[in-house]
Structures are given as C-alpha cells and as structure tokens.
mmCIF file with all atom_site columns, C-alpha atoms in Angstrom:
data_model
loop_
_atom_site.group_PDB
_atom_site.id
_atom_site.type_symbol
_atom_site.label_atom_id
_atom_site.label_alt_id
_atom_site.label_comp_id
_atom_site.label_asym_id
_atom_site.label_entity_id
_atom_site.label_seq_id
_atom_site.pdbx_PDB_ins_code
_atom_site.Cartn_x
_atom_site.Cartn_y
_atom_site.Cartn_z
_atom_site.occupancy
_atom_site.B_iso_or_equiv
_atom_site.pdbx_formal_charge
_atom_site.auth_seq_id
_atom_site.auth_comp_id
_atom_site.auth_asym_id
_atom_site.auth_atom_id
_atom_site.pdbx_PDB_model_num
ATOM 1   C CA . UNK V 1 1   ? -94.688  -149.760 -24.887 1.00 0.00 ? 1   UNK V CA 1
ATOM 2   C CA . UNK V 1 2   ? -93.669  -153.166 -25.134 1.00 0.00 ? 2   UNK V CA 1
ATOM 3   C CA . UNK V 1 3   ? -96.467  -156.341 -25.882 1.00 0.00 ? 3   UNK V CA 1
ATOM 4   C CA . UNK V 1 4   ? -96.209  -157.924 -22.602 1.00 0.00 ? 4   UNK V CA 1
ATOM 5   C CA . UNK V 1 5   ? -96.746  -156.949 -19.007 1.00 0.00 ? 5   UNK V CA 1
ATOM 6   C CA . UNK V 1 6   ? -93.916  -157.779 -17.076 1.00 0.00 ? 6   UNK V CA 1
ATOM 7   C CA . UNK V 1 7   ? -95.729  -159.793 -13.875 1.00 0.00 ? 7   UNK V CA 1
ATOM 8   C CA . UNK V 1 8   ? -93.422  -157.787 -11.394 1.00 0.00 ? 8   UNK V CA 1
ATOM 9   C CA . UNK V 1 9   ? -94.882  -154.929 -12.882 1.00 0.00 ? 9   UNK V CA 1
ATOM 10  C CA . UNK V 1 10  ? -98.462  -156.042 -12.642 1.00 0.00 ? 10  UNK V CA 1
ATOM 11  C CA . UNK V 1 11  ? -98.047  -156.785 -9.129  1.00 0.00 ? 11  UNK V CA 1
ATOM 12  C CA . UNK V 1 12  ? -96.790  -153.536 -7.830  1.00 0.00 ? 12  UNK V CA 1
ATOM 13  C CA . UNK V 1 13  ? -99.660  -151.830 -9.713  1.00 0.00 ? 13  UNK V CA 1
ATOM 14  C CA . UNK V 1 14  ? -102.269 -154.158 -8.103  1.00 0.00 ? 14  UNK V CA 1
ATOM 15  C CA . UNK V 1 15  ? -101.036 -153.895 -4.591  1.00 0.00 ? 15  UNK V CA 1
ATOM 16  C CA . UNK V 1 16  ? -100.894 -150.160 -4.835  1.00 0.00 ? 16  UNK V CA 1
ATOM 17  C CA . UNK V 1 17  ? -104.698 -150.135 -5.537  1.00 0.00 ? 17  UNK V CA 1
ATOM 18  C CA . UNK V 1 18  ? -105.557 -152.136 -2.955  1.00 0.00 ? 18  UNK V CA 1
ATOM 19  C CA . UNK V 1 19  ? -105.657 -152.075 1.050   1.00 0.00 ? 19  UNK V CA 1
ATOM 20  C CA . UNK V 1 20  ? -102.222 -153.470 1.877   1.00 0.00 ? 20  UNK V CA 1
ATOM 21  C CA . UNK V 1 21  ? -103.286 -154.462 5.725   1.00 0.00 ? 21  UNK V CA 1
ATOM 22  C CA . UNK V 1 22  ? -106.682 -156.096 4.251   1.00 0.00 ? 22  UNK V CA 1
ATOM 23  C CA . UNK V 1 23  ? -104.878 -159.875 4.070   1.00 0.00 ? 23  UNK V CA 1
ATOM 24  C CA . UNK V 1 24  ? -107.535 -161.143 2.207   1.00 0.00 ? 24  UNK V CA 1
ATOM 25  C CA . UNK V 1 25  ? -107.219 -158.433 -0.644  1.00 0.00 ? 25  UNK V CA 1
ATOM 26  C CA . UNK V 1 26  ? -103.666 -159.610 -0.562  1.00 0.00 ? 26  UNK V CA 1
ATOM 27  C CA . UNK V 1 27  ? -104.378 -163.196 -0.926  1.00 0.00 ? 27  UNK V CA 1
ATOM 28  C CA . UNK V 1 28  ? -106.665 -162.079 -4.167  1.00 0.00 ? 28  UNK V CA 1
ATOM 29  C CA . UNK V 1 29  ? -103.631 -159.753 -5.884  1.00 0.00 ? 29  UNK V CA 1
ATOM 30  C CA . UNK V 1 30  ? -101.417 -163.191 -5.033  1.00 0.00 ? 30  UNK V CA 1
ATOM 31  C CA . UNK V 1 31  ? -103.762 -165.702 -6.295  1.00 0.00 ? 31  UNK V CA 1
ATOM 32  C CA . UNK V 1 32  ? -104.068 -163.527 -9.201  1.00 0.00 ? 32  UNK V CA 1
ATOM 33  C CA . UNK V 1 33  ? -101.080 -163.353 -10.215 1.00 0.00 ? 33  UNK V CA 1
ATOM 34  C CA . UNK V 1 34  ? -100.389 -166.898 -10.189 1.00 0.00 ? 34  UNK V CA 1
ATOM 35  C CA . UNK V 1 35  ? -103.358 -167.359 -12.427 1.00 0.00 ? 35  UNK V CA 1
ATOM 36  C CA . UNK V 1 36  ? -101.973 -165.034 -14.681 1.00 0.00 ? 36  UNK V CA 1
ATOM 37  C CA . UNK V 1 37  ? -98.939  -167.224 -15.125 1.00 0.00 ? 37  UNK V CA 1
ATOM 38  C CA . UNK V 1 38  ? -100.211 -170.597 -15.818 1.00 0.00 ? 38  UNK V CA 1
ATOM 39  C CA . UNK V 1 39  ? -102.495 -168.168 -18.565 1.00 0.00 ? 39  UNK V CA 1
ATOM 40  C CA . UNK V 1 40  ? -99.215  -167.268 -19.908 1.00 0.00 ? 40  UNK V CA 1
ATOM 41  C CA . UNK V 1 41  ? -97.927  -171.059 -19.543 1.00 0.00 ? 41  UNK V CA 1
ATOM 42  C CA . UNK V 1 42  ? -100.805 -172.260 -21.673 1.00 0.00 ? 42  UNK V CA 1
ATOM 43  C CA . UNK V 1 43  ? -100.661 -169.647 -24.179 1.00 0.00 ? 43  UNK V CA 1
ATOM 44  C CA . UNK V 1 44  ? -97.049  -170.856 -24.294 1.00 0.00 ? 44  UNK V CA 1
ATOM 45  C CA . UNK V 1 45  ? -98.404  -174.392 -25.227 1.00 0.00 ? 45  UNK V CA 1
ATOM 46  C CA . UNK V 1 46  ? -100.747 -173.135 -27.688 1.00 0.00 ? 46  UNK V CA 1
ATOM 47  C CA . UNK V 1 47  ? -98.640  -171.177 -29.784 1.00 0.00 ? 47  UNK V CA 1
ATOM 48  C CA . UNK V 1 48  ? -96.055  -174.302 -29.715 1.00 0.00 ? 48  UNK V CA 1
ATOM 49  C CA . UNK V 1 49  ? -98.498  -177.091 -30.528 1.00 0.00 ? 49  UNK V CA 1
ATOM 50  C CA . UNK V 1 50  ? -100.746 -174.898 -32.489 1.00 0.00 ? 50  UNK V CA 1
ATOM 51  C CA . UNK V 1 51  ? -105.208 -174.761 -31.962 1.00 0.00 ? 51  UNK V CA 1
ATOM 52  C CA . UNK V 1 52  ? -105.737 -178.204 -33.449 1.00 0.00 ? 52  UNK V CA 1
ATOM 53  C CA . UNK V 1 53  ? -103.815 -181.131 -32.942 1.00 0.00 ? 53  UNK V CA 1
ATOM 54  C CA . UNK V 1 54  ? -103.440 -184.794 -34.781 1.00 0.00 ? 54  UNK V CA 1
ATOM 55  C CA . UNK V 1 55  ? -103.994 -187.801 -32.316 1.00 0.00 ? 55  UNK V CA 1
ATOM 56  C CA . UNK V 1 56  ? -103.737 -191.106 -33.305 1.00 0.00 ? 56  UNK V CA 1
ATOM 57  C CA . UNK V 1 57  ? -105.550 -193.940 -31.617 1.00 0.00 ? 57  UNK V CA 1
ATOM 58  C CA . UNK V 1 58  ? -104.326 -197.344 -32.696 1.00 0.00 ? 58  UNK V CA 1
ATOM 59  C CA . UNK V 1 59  ? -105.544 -197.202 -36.206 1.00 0.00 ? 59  UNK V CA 1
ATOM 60  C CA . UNK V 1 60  ? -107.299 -194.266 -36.601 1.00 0.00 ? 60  UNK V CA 1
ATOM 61  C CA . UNK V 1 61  ? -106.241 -190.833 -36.758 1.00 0.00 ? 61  UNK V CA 1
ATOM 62  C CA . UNK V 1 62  ? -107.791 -187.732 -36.151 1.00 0.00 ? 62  UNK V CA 1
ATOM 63  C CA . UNK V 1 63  ? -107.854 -183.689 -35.880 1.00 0.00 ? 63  UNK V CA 1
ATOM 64  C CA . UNK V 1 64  ? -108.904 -182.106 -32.354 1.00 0.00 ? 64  UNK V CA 1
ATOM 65  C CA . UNK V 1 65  ? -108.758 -178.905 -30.311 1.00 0.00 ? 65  UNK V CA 1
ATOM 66  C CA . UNK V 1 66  ? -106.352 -178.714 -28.598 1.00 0.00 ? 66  UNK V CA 1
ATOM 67  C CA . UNK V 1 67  ? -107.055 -179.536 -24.803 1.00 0.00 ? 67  UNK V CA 1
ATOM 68  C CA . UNK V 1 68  ? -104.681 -176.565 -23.580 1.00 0.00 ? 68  UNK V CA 1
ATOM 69  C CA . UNK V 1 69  ? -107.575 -173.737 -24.665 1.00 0.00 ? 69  UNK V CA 1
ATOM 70  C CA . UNK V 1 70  ? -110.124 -175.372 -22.758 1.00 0.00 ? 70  UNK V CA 1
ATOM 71  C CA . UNK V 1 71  ? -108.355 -174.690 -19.287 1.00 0.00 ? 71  UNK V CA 1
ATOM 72  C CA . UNK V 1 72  ? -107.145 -171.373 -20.477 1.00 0.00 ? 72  UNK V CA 1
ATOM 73  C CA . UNK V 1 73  ? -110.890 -170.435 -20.810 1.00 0.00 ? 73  UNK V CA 1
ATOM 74  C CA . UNK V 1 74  ? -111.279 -171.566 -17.625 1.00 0.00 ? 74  UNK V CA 1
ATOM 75  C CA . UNK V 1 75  ? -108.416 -170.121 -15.796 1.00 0.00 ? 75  UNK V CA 1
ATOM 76  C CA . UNK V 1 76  ? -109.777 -166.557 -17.715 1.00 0.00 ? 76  UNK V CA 1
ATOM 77  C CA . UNK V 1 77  ? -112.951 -167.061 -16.455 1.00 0.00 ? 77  UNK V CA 1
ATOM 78  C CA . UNK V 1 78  ? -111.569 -167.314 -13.161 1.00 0.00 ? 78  UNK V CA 1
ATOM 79  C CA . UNK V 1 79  ? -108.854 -164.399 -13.030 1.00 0.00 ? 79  UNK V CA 1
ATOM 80  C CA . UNK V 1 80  ? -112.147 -162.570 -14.294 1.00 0.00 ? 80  UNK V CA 1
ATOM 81  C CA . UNK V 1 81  ? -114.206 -163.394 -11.456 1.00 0.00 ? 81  UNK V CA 1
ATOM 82  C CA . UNK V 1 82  ? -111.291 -162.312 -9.011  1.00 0.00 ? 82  UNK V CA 1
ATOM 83  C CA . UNK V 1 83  ? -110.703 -159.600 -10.786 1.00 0.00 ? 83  UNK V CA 1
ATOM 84  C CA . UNK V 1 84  ? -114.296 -158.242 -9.901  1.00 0.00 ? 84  UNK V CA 1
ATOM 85  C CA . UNK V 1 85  ? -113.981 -159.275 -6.543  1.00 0.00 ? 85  UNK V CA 1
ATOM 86  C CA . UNK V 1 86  ? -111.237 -157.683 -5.665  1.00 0.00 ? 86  UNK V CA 1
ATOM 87  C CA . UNK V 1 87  ? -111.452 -154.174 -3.836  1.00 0.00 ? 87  UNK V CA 1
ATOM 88  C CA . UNK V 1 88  ? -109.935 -151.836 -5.425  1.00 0.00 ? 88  UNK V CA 1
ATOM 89  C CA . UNK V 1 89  ? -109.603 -148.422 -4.060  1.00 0.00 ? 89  UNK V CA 1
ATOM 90  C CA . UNK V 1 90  ? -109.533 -144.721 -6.405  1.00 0.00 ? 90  UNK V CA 1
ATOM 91  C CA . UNK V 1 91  ? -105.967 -143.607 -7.794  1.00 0.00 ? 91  UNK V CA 1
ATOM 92  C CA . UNK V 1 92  ? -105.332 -140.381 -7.148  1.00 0.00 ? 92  UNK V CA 1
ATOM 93  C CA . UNK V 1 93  ? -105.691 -138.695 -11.021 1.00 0.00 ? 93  UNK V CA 1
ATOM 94  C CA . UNK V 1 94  ? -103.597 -135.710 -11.771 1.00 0.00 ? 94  UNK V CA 1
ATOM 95  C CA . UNK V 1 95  ? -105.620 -132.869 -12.034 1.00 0.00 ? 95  UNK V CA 1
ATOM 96  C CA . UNK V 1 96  ? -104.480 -131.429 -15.665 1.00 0.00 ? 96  UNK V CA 1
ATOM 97  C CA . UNK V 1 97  ? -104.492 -127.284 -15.184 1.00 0.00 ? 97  UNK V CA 1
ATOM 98  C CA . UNK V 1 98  ? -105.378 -125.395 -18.733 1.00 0.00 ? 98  UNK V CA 1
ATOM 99  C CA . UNK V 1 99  ? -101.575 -125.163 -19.254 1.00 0.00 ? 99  UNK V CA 1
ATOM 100 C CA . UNK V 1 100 ? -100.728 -128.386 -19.524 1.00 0.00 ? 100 UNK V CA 1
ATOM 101 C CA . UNK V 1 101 ? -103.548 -128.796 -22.011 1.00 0.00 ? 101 UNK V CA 1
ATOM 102 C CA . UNK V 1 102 ? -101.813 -127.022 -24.271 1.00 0.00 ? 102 UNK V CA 1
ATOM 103 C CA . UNK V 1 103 ? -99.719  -129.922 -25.323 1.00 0.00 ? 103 UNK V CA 1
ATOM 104 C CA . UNK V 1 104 ? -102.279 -131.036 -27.269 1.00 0.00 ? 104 UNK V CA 1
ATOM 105 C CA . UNK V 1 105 ? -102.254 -130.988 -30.748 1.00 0.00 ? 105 UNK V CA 1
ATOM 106 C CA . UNK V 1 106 ? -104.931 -128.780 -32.053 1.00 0.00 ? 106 UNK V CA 1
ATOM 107 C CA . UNK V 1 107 ? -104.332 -124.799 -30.872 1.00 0.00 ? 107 UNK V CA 1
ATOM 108 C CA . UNK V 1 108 ? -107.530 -123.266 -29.000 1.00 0.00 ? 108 UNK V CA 1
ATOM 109 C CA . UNK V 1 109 ? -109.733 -120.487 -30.991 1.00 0.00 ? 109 UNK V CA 1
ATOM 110 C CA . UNK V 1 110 ? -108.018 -118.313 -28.255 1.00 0.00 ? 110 UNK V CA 1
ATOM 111 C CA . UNK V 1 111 ? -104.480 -119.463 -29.192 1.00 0.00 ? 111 UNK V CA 1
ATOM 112 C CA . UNK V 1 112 ? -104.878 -118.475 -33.049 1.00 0.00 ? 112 UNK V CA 1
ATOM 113 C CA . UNK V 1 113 ? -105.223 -114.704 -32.703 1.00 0.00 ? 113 UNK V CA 1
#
C-alpha cells in the first residue's frame, strides 16, 4: 500500500458510509475533503521551507516557527471536529466462516494430527 491516500479515493469511501440523500452529511464529506487538501497544501509548505525559518527585520535577524504549522493545527483540529460529527452509518463486515480462517499462519491443534 502506497503512503498517501489518493483524495478520489477518500471520497468514495466517505460517501459510501454515509446517507447519500442526507444533504447535510454531504456537505460534511465535501467540506472535508477540501480541508484535507489545504492540510496537504501546508504540509507541502512545510517540508519546502522547513519547521523554523530565518526572518530578517531591518537589522536584526532571527529564527521562528514557521507560521504554516500553526494553521495546519488548526485546520486538523477542525477536519477532527467534522470528522466526529459526521454520521456515519455500519459497513457491512464479511462474516469470515472457519475455512477461510485457515489462511492464517499458525495450524489449529485440530489441523496437526
């Protein structure tokens, strides 16, 4: 599995756990997404500019954090907050039968004799 989500990806998951005729649950998956963009924007920044950066202010200069963490904190803080609010409904799990637990690794007592 690759390091990043693909957003397309994301979306179709989110919308599939949710109630599609429910417009505002719609509006939250949308306005989620786009939050998780400008996350990935700023963490962009970051890893260009680096954490800390050197500003200079006529004759003095001087080390600072760098402003783009401070609104991804916030924008994470928000996406977590929607997150929570949105309604999301139960997956249907796969019931796994005693055959298909077979593929695990270790054999059953059962198995061995």
């Amino acid at each position: 599995m690759s390091g990043t989500v693909k957003i397309s990806n994301m979306e179709k998951q989110l919308m599939m756990r949710i109630n599609c005729d429910d417009l505002i649950e719609v509006d939250k998956v949308k306005r989620y997404i786009a939050i998780v963009k400008q996350i990935r924007k700023l963490q962009s920044v970051i890893n260009k500019d680096g954490v800390m950066m050197t500003t200079i202010n006529a004759s003095q200069e001087f080390i600072k954090t760098n402003p783009a963490i401070n609104e991804l904190n916030k924008l994470t803080k928000t996406l977590i907050a929607l997150e929570k609010s949105i309604k999301f409904e139960m997956l249907d799990v796969p019931v796994i039968t005693e055959d298909e637990e077979k593929d695990n690794d270790e054999p059953k007592v059962s198995d061995l004799y």
